mmCIF file of C-alpha atoms in Angstrom:
data_model
loop_
_atom_site.group_PDB
_atom_site.id
_atom_site.type_symbol
_atom_site.label_atom_id
_atom_site.label_comp_id
_atom_site.label_asym_id
_atom_site.label_seq_id
_atom_site.Cartn_x
_atom_site.Cartn_y
_atom_site.Cartn_z
ATOM 1 C CA MET A 1 56.371 75.288 129.058
ATOM 2 C CA MET A 2 57.620 77.469 125.530
ATOM 3 C CA LEU A 3 58.168 80.370 128.055
ATOM 4 C CA THR A 4 60.759 78.339 130.277
ATOM 5 C CA LEU A 5 62.372 77.455 127.348
ATOM 6 C CA ASN A 6 63.055 80.646 126.026
ATOM 7 C CA THR A 7 64.664 82.046 129.401
ATOM 8 C CA THR A 8 66.786 78.936 129.652
ATOM 9 C CA SER A 9 68.333 79.709 126.621
ATOM 10 C CA SER A 10 68.476 83.460 126.925
ATOM 11 C CA LEU A 11 70.699 82.836 130.054
ATOM 12 C CA SER A 12 72.735 79.695 129.062
ATOM 13 C CA ALA A 13 73.664 82.284 125.658
ATOM 14 C CA ARG A 14 74.368 85.051 128.292
ATOM 15 C CA LEU A 15 76.387 82.972 129.780
ATOM 16 C CA LEU A 16 78.134 81.322 126.847
ATOM 17 C CA ARG A 17 78.761 85.397 125.991
ATOM 18 C CA ARG A 18 80.574 86.709 129.532
ATOM 19 C CA VAL A 19 82.824 83.179 129.963
ATOM 20 C CA LEU A 20 84.097 83.977 126.029
ATOM 21 C CA PHE A 21 85.078 87.402 127.129
ATOM 22 C CA ALA A 22 86.750 86.279 129.754
ATOM 23 C CA PHE A 23 88.777 83.815 127.935
ATOM 24 C CA LEU A 24 89.529 86.387 125.436
ATOM 25 C CA THR A 25 90.615 89.379 128.162
ATOM 26 C CA LEU A 26 92.861 86.333 129.649
ATOM 27 C CA MET A 27 94.411 85.365 126.538
ATOM 28 C CA ALA A 28 95.008 89.025 124.738
ATOM 29 C CA PRO A 29 97.852 89.560 127.524
ATOM 30 C CA MET A 30 98.946 86.397 126.328
ATOM 31 C CA LEU A 31 98.800 86.838 122.736
ATOM 32 C CA SER A 32 100.234 90.630 123.020
ATOM 33 C CA TRP A 33 103.405 88.873 125.073
ATOM 34 C CA ALA A 34 103.929 85.787 122.231
ATOM 35 C CA GLN A 35 104.091 88.847 119.463
ATOM 36 C CA VAL A 36 106.597 90.759 121.094
ATOM 37 C CA SER A 37 108.770 87.359 122.356
ATOM 38 C CA ASP A 38 109.005 86.845 118.897
ATOM 39 C CA ALA A 39 110.347 90.459 117.889
ATOM 40 C CA GLN A 40 112.766 90.179 120.358
ATOM 41 C CA ARG A 41 114.249 86.891 119.197
ATOM 42 C CA ASP A 42 115.057 88.078 115.882
ATOM 43 C CA TYR A 43 117.016 91.098 117.345
ATOM 44 C CA VAL A 44 121.002 91.306 117.677
ATOM 45 C CA LEU A 45 122.231 92.127 120.436
ATOM 46 C CA GLY A 46 124.768 95.425 120.138
ATOM 47 C CA ALA A 47 127.294 97.069 123.259
ATOM 48 C CA GLY A 48 124.808 98.669 125.795
ATOM 49 C CA ASP A 49 122.189 96.647 125.200
ATOM 50 C CA VAL A 50 120.443 95.635 128.888
ATOM 51 C CA ILE A 51 120.113 91.845 129.158
ATOM 52 C CA ARG A 52 118.291 89.391 132.188
ATOM 53 C CA VAL A 53 119.780 86.317 131.252
ATOM 54 C CA SER A 54 117.671 82.904 132.963
ATOM 55 C CA VAL A 55 118.778 79.672 133.749
ATOM 56 C CA TYR A 56 115.798 77.179 133.766
ATOM 57 C CA GLN A 57 115.781 75.861 137.950
ATOM 58 C CA ASN A 58 118.865 77.532 138.626
ATOM 59 C CA ALA A 59 118.126 81.254 140.227
ATOM 60 C CA ASP A 60 121.588 81.374 141.377
ATOM 61 C CA LEU A 61 122.459 82.231 137.999
ATOM 62 C CA THR A 62 119.972 84.915 137.083
ATOM 63 C CA LEU A 63 121.804 88.091 135.638
ATOM 64 C CA GLU A 64 120.946 91.412 134.641
ATOM 65 C CA THR A 65 123.373 92.652 132.922
ATOM 66 C CA ARG A 66 124.758 95.421 130.185
ATOM 67 C CA VAL A 67 126.653 94.223 126.861
ATOM 68 C CA ALA A 68 130.161 95.989 126.916
ATOM 69 C CA GLU A 69 131.980 98.245 124.085
ATOM 70 C CA SER A 70 133.406 94.793 123.459
ATOM 71 C CA GLY A 71 130.375 93.040 122.776
ATOM 72 C CA SER A 72 131.037 90.735 126.200
ATOM 73 C CA ILE A 73 129.277 90.142 129.131
ATOM 74 C CA SER A 74 130.462 88.809 132.663
ATOM 75 C CA PHE A 75 128.629 85.766 133.368
ATOM 76 C CA PRO A 76 128.583 83.186 136.752
ATOM 77 C CA LEU A 77 131.249 79.985 136.273
ATOM 78 C CA LEU A 78 131.481 80.982 132.379
ATOM 79 C CA GLY A 79 133.401 84.413 132.692
ATOM 80 C CA GLN A 80 133.655 86.585 129.504
ATOM 81 C CA ILE A 81 131.024 85.751 126.793
ATOM 82 C CA LYS A 82 131.161 87.459 123.506
ATOM 83 C CA LEU A 83 127.234 88.192 122.556
ATOM 84 C CA GLY A 84 127.816 91.308 120.699
ATOM 85 C CA GLY A 85 126.899 90.793 116.945
ATOM 86 C CA LEU A 86 124.640 87.497 118.006
ATOM 87 C CA SER A 87 121.005 86.846 117.692
ATOM 88 C CA VAL A 88 119.392 86.165 120.884
ATOM 89 C CA PRO A 89 118.543 82.612 119.809
ATOM 90 C CA LYS A 90 122.393 82.044 119.340
ATOM 91 C CA ALA A 91 123.240 83.893 122.667
ATOM 92 C CA GLU A 92 120.976 81.445 124.415
ATOM 93 C CA LYS A 93 122.782 78.403 123.043
ATOM 94 C CA VAL A 94 126.699 79.986 123.538
ATOM 95 C CA ILE A 95 125.930 80.292 127.249
ATOM 96 C CA ALA A 96 123.620 76.708 127.308
ATOM 97 C CA ASP A 97 126.882 74.965 125.696
ATOM 98 C CA GLY A 98 129.153 76.751 128.047
ATOM 99 C CA LEU A 99 127.382 75.383 130.589
ATOM 100 C CA ARG A 100 126.678 71.656 129.999
ATOM 101 C CA ASN A 101 130.202 71.413 128.361
ATOM 102 C CA GLY A 102 131.985 72.783 131.311
ATOM 103 C CA ASN A 103 129.523 70.604 133.097
ATOM 104 C CA PHE A 104 128.096 73.011 135.235
ATOM 105 C CA VAL A 105 124.353 72.263 134.664
ATOM 106 C CA ARG A 106 123.772 69.151 132.850
ATOM 107 C CA GLN A 107 120.801 70.029 130.501
ATOM 108 C CA PRO A 108 120.561 74.426 130.612
ATOM 109 C CA GLN A 109 117.591 76.100 129.604
ATOM 110 C CA VAL A 110 119.067 79.614 129.131
ATOM 111 C CA SER A 111 116.611 81.990 127.647
ATOM 112 C CA ILE A 112 117.352 86.104 127.668
ATOM 113 C CA LEU A 113 115.185 88.786 127.656
ATOM 114 C CA VAL A 114 116.194 92.408 126.087
ATOM 115 C CA THR A 115 115.285 95.060 128.919
ATOM 116 C CA GLN A 116 116.595 98.231 127.074
ATOM 117 C CA VAL A 117 117.742 98.554 123.557
ATOM 118 C CA ARG A 118 121.171 100.899 123.218
ATOM 119 C CA GLY A 119 123.327 98.690 121.070
ATOM 120 C CA ASN A 120 121.841 99.245 117.660
ATOM 121 C CA GLN A 121 120.260 102.711 117.224
ATOM 122 C CA ALA A 122 119.656 105.552 113.922
ATOM 123 C CA SER A 123 119.292 108.694 114.300
ATOM 124 C CA VAL A 124 116.200 110.596 111.886
ATOM 125 C CA LEU A 125 116.966 114.161 111.438
ATOM 126 C CA GLY A 126 115.838 116.746 109.348
ATOM 127 C CA MET A 127 111.615 117.852 108.903
ATOM 128 C CA VAL A 128 110.206 115.071 110.200
ATOM 129 C CA ASN A 129 108.031 115.305 113.276
ATOM 130 C CA ARG A 130 109.547 113.650 115.610
ATOM 131 C CA PRO A 131 113.568 113.461 115.277
ATOM 132 C CA GLY A 132 116.309 111.578 117.577
ATOM 133 C CA ARG A 133 117.397 108.192 117.919
ATOM 134 C CA TYR A 134 115.441 105.218 117.467
ATOM 135 C CA PRO A 135 116.026 102.030 118.566
ATOM 136 C CA ILE A 136 116.613 99.102 115.602
ATOM 137 C CA GLU A 137 114.424 96.476 117.548
ATOM 138 C CA LEU A 138 113.898 93.867 114.874
ATOM 139 C CA THR A 139 116.608 93.045 112.324
ATOM 140 C CA GLY A 140 115.700 93.488 108.971
ATOM 141 C CA MET A 141 113.793 96.954 110.009
ATOM 142 C CA ARG A 142 113.619 98.861 106.775
ATOM 143 C CA LEU A 143 113.661 102.534 106.003
ATOM 144 C CA SER A 144 109.431 103.313 105.685
ATOM 145 C CA GLU A 145 109.585 101.749 109.206
ATOM 146 C CA LEU A 146 111.764 104.216 110.440
ATOM 147 C CA LEU A 147 110.326 106.409 109.261
ATOM 148 C CA ALA A 148 106.922 106.213 110.008
ATOM 149 C CA THR A 149 108.819 105.667 114.037
ATOM 150 C CA ALA A 150 109.596 109.054 113.483
ATOM 151 C CA GLY A 151 106.323 109.974 112.992
ATOM 152 C CA GLY A 152 106.226 110.589 109.227
ATOM 153 C CA VAL A 153 107.413 113.069 107.002
ATOM 154 C CA ALA A 154 106.270 116.710 108.562
ATOM 155 C CA THR A 155 104.830 118.968 106.766
ATOM 156 C CA GLY A 156 107.623 121.024 104.888
ATOM 157 C CA GLY A 157 109.944 118.253 104.618
ATOM 158 C CA SER A 158 111.023 116.848 100.661
ATOM 159 C CA ASP A 159 110.275 113.843 98.728
ATOM 160 C CA LEU A 160 113.908 112.630 98.343
ATOM 161 C CA VAL A 161 115.306 111.022 101.656
ATOM 162 C CA THR A 162 119.334 110.731 101.881
ATOM 163 C CA LEU A 163 120.169 107.250 103.627
ATOM 164 C CA SER A 164 123.824 107.552 105.035
ATOM 165 C CA GLY A 165 125.778 104.858 107.190
ATOM 166 C CA MET A 166 128.157 102.099 106.703
ATOM 167 C CA ARG A 167 128.005 99.193 104.545
ATOM 168 C CA ASP A 168 131.088 96.602 104.378
ATOM 169 C CA ASN A 169 133.359 98.983 106.602
ATOM 170 C CA ARG A 170 132.885 101.582 103.468
ATOM 171 C CA ALA A 171 131.189 104.741 103.638
ATOM 172 C CA PHE A 172 127.595 104.322 102.356
ATOM 173 C CA ARG A 173 125.091 106.972 101.024
ATOM 174 C CA VAL A 174 121.746 106.842 99.174
ATOM 175 C CA VAL A 175 118.988 109.494 98.149
ATOM 176 C CA ILE A 176 115.325 107.186 98.089
ATOM 177 C CA ASP A 177 112.725 109.030 96.587
ATOM 178 C CA LEU A 178 109.866 108.539 98.532
ATOM 179 C CA PRO A 179 106.522 108.162 96.068
ATOM 180 C CA ASN A 180 108.868 105.642 93.908
ATOM 181 C CA LEU A 181 109.330 103.915 97.589
ATOM 182 C CA PHE A 182 105.449 103.588 98.419
ATOM 183 C CA ALA A 183 104.544 102.754 94.649
ATOM 184 C CA ALA A 184 107.037 99.901 94.219
ATOM 185 C CA SER A 185 105.096 96.356 94.789
ATOM 186 C CA THR A 186 108.250 95.189 97.087
ATOM 187 C CA LYS A 187 110.982 96.196 98.935
ATOM 188 C CA ALA A 188 113.686 96.353 97.089
ATOM 189 C CA ASN A 189 113.557 99.985 97.046
ATOM 190 C CA ASP A 190 113.349 100.058 101.050
ATOM 191 C CA PRO A 191 116.572 99.590 102.381
ATOM 192 C CA VAL A 192 117.389 97.801 105.101
ATOM 193 C CA ILE A 193 118.418 100.354 108.317
ATOM 194 C CA VAL A 194 121.549 98.772 110.086
ATOM 195 C CA ASN A 195 123.360 100.301 113.498
ATOM 196 C CA GLY A 196 124.507 103.927 112.904
ATOM 197 C CA ASP A 197 122.787 105.075 110.173
ATOM 198 C CA THR A 198 121.183 108.490 109.696
ATOM 199 C CA VAL A 199 117.954 109.332 107.943
ATOM 200 C CA TYR A 200 117.952 112.933 106.460
ATOM 201 C CA VAL A 201 115.268 114.937 105.512
ATOM 202 C CA ASP A 202 115.651 118.201 103.606
ATOM 203 C CA ARG A 203 113.418 120.919 103.180
ATOM 204 C CA MET A 204 111.028 120.700 100.204
ATOM 205 C CA PRO A 205 112.075 122.514 97.306
ATOM 206 C CA MET A 206 110.935 125.495 96.609
ATOM 207 C CA VAL A 207 110.763 128.539 94.201
ATOM 208 C CA TYR A 208 109.132 132.502 94.203
ATOM 209 C CA ILE A 209 107.204 134.614 92.635
ATOM 210 C CA TYR A 210 106.597 138.456 92.500
ATOM 211 C CA GLY A 211 105.751 140.890 90.346
ATOM 212 C CA GLU A 212 102.076 141.352 88.348
ATOM 213 C CA VAL A 213 100.912 137.976 89.373
ATOM 214 C CA GLN A 214 97.521 137.568 91.388
ATOM 215 C CA ARG A 215 99.304 135.841 94.691
ATOM 216 C CA PRO A 216 103.330 136.335 94.935
ATOM 217 C CA GLY A 217 105.326 134.616 97.139
ATOM 218 C CA ALA A 218 106.660 131.080 98.079
ATOM 219 C CA MET A 219 105.518 127.943 96.741
ATOM 220 C CA ARG A 220 106.490 124.592 96.546
ATOM 221 C CA LEU A 221 108.062 123.120 93.693
ATOM 222 C CA GLU A 222 106.701 120.491 92.239
ATOM 223 C CA ARG A 223 108.054 117.484 90.922
ATOM 224 C CA ASP A 224 108.571 118.193 86.761
ATOM 225 C CA MET A 225 106.752 121.972 87.690
ATOM 226 C CA THR A 226 107.289 124.241 84.159
ATOM 227 C CA VAL A 227 107.200 128.104 83.902
ATOM 228 C CA ILE A 228 103.569 127.759 83.038
ATOM 229 C CA GLN A 229 102.956 126.009 86.016
ATOM 230 C CA ALA A 230 104.132 128.577 88.383
ATOM 231 C CA LEU A 231 102.330 130.964 87.017
ATOM 232 C CA ALA A 232 99.406 129.116 86.857
ATOM 233 C CA THR A 233 100.242 128.318 90.948
ATOM 234 C CA GLY A 234 100.394 131.899 91.624
ATOM 235 C CA GLY A 235 96.853 132.647 90.305
ATOM 236 C CA GLY A 236 98.109 133.496 86.874
ATOM 237 C CA LEU A 237 98.881 137.100 86.082
ATOM 238 C CA THR A 238 97.042 140.631 86.835
ATOM 239 C CA GLN A 239 95.453 142.701 84.479
ATOM 240 C CA ARG A 240 98.850 144.565 84.392
ATOM 241 C CA GLY A 241 101.191 141.526 83.825
ATOM 242 C CA THR A 242 102.642 140.643 81.070
ATOM 243 C CA GLU A 243 104.395 137.377 79.484
ATOM 244 C CA LYS A 244 106.998 139.428 77.278
ATOM 245 C CA GLY A 245 109.867 140.129 79.331
ATOM 246 C CA LEU A 246 109.318 137.240 82.060
ATOM 247 C CA ARG A 247 112.437 136.575 83.973
ATOM 248 C CA VAL A 248 113.951 133.746 85.794
ATOM 249 C CA HIS A 249 116.660 134.540 88.851
ATOM 250 C CA ARG A 250 118.850 131.598 88.951
ATOM 251 C CA ARG A 251 121.580 130.615 91.726
ATOM 252 C CA ASN A 252 124.293 128.172 89.194
ATOM 253 C CA ALA A 253 127.107 126.416 90.161
ATOM 254 C CA ASP A 254 128.943 129.285 91.119
ATOM 255 C CA GLY A 255 126.713 130.543 93.368
ATOM 256 C CA LYS A 256 126.149 133.730 91.019
ATOM 257 C CA VAL A 257 122.902 134.453 90.113
ATOM 258 C CA GLU A 258 121.448 134.468 86.737
ATOM 259 C CA ILE A 259 119.061 136.445 84.854
ATOM 260 C CA LEU A 260 117.324 134.197 82.512
ATOM 261 C CA GLN A 261 114.160 134.454 80.063
ATOM 262 C CA PRO A 262 112.479 131.088 80.111
ATOM 263 C CA GLY A 263 110.310 129.314 77.528
ATOM 264 C CA MET A 264 106.644 128.718 79.651
ATOM 265 C CA ASN A 265 106.953 125.016 78.986
ATOM 266 C CA ASP A 266 111.230 125.428 80.456
ATOM 267 C CA PRO A 267 111.968 123.026 83.980
ATOM 268 C CA MET A 268 111.886 125.401 87.175
ATOM 269 C CA LYS A 269 114.325 124.061 89.680
ATOM 270 C CA ASP A 270 114.769 124.745 93.455
ATOM 271 C CA GLY A 271 115.664 128.126 94.456
ATOM 272 C CA ASP A 272 114.229 129.612 91.650
ATOM 273 C CA VAL A 273 112.551 133.556 91.481
ATOM 274 C CA ILE A 274 110.649 134.387 88.866
ATOM 275 C CA TYR A 275 109.396 137.863 87.870
ATOM 276 C CA VAL A 276 106.481 139.324 86.134
ATOM 277 C CA ARG A 277 106.786 143.047 84.326
ATOM 278 C CA GLU A 278 104.180 145.703 83.525
ATOM 279 C CA SER A 279 102.598 145.491 80.570
ATOM 280 C CA LEU A 280 103.487 149.102 79.252
ATOM 281 C CA PHE A 281 100.442 148.986 77.258
#
């Protein structure tokens, strides 16, 4: 009797696990669809977007069309309707109100699905892993999210990112310090991306060192790097090298190269060239 009860309990547990697994398998696509649907409903329609408009129990009013440059579409019974600049729920309401007020459909239930995002895009250029144009699929997309979509900053990319575009019909340009951006606890320093924005990641700043050092060549200019830190990064001086007569070649604002005799704690600048002379003794 004990064996029969244990066997029955084991079979019941296995059956329950299988039923639960099947339920979760069926529900997963629905949950994923719900998340995508919520995201799309925040989207603001723009010129070039391809949308599918459906009216419940009115199949003859189903329409797949592209939003024109003027922001309008041509919809059956209503003619030209301006949807550009509206969120998906507001666009659905505009069509529903038109059908109701025109006595075409008594209680219209309108749904809009964005099938191709073309109206709201931003460009990511420079030292990123996947440069190109990317759709702004969500209202309020942040700079960090756009950079992540482009694969992040590539090896050799700078910590400073330039964001340019238009705000309030005026040219807009700001330089964002990525380490400070990600160190902040709020999103205040993480700008919102809008249609037409361009993000540019420059190459990382470099300094160069040659002469009597262990590892001459190019190196990344770290933040607040000093002359002595640059020498240490280059492995230090050789046995023949000397700190006396150390020279830094630096290009000034006029584009001319100046030869400076720096202190060991003086800051380095992008493009600086350090020359370490050979000791005479």
